[in-house]
Coordinates of C-alpha atoms and ligand atoms in Angstrom, one line a residue:
X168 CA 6.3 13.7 -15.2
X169 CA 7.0 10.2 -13.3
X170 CA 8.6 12.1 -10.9
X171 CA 6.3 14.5 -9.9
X172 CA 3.9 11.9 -9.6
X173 CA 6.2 9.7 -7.3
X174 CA 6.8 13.1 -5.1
X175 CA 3.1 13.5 -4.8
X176 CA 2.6 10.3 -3.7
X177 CA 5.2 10.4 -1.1
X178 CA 3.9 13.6 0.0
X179 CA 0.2 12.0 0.3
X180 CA 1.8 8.6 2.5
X181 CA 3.6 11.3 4.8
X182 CA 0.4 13.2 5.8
X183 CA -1.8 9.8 5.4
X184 CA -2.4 6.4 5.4
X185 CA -3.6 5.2 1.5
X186 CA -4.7 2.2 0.1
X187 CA -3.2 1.0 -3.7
X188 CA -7.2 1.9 -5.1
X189 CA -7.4 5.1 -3.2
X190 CA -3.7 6.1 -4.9
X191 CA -4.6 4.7 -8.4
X192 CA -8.2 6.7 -8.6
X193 CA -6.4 9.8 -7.8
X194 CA -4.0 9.5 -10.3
X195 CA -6.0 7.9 -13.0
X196 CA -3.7 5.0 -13.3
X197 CA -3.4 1.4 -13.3
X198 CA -3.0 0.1 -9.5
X199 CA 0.6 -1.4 -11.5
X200 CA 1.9 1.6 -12.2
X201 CA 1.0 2.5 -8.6
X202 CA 2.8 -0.5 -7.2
X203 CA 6.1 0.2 -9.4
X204 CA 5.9 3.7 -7.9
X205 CA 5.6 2.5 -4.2
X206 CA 8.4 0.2 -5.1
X207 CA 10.6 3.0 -5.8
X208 CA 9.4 5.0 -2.9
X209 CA 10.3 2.1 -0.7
X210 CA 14.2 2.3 -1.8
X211 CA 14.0 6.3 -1.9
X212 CA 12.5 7.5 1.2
X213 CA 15.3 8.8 3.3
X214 CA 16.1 7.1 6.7
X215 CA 14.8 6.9 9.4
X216 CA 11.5 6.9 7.8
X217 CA 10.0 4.2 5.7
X218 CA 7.5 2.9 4.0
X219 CA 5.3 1.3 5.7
X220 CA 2.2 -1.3 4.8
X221 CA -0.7 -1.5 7.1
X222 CA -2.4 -5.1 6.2
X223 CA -5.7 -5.9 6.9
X224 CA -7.4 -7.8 9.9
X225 CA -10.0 -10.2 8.7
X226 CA -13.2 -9.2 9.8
X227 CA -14.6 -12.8 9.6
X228 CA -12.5 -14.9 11.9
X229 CA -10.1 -12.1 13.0
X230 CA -7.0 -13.2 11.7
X231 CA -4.0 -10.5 11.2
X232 CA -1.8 -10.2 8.4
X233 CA 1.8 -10.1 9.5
X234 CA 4.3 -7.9 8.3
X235 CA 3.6 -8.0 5.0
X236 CA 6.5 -6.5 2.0
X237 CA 3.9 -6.9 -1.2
X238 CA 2.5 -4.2 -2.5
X239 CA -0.7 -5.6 -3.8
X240 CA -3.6 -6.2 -1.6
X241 CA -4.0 -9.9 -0.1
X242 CA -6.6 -11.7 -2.6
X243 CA -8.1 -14.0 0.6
X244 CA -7.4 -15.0 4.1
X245 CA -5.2 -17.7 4.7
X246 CA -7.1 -19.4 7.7
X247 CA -11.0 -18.6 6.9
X248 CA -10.7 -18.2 3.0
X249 CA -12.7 -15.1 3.6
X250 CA -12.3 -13.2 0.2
X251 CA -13.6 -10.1 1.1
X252 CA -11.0 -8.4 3.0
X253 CA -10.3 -4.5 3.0
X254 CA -7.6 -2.7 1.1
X255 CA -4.3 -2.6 2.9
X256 CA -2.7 0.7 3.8
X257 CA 0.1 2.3 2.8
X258 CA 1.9 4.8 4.9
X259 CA 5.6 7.0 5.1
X260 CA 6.6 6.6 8.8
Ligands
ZN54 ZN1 -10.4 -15.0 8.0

């Protein structure tokens, strides 16, 4: 049953780009469980793709996330303490 949901997932993050609330809702499950399962996509997906995380640009004083390797959202920006910042993406490249 984990498994199939895993494969679904991956699936989803090869034909699009997803955010952790977007993955939860569909699944009807906690964004942790969500996390743990994009944890262990990260370490399956075959080479050379990978999974990759789109972070958000803050909208308010335009600053951009770098590289980021967590799997939960940023909670605020770092330079303008803006708190409302959109979802980051999640993608298989
Ligand atoms: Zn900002």
């Amino acid at each position: 049953m984990e498994l199939t949901r895993r494969q679904e997932i991956m699936t989803m993050l090869r034909e699009g780009e997803w955010t952790l609330d977007e993955l939860a809702m569909n699944f009807v499950v906690s964004k942790k469980v969500i996390i743990d399962d994009l944890e262990h996509i990260a370490r399956s997906v075959p080479r050379p793709s990978r999974l990759q995380i789109h972070p958000p640009t803050c909208e308010v004083c335009g600053y951009r996330f770098k590289d980021r390797a967590k799997y939960n959202d940023p909670s605020r920006c770092p330079m303008c303490k803006n708190e409302h910042l959109r979802s980051q993406r999640f993608q298989i490249v």
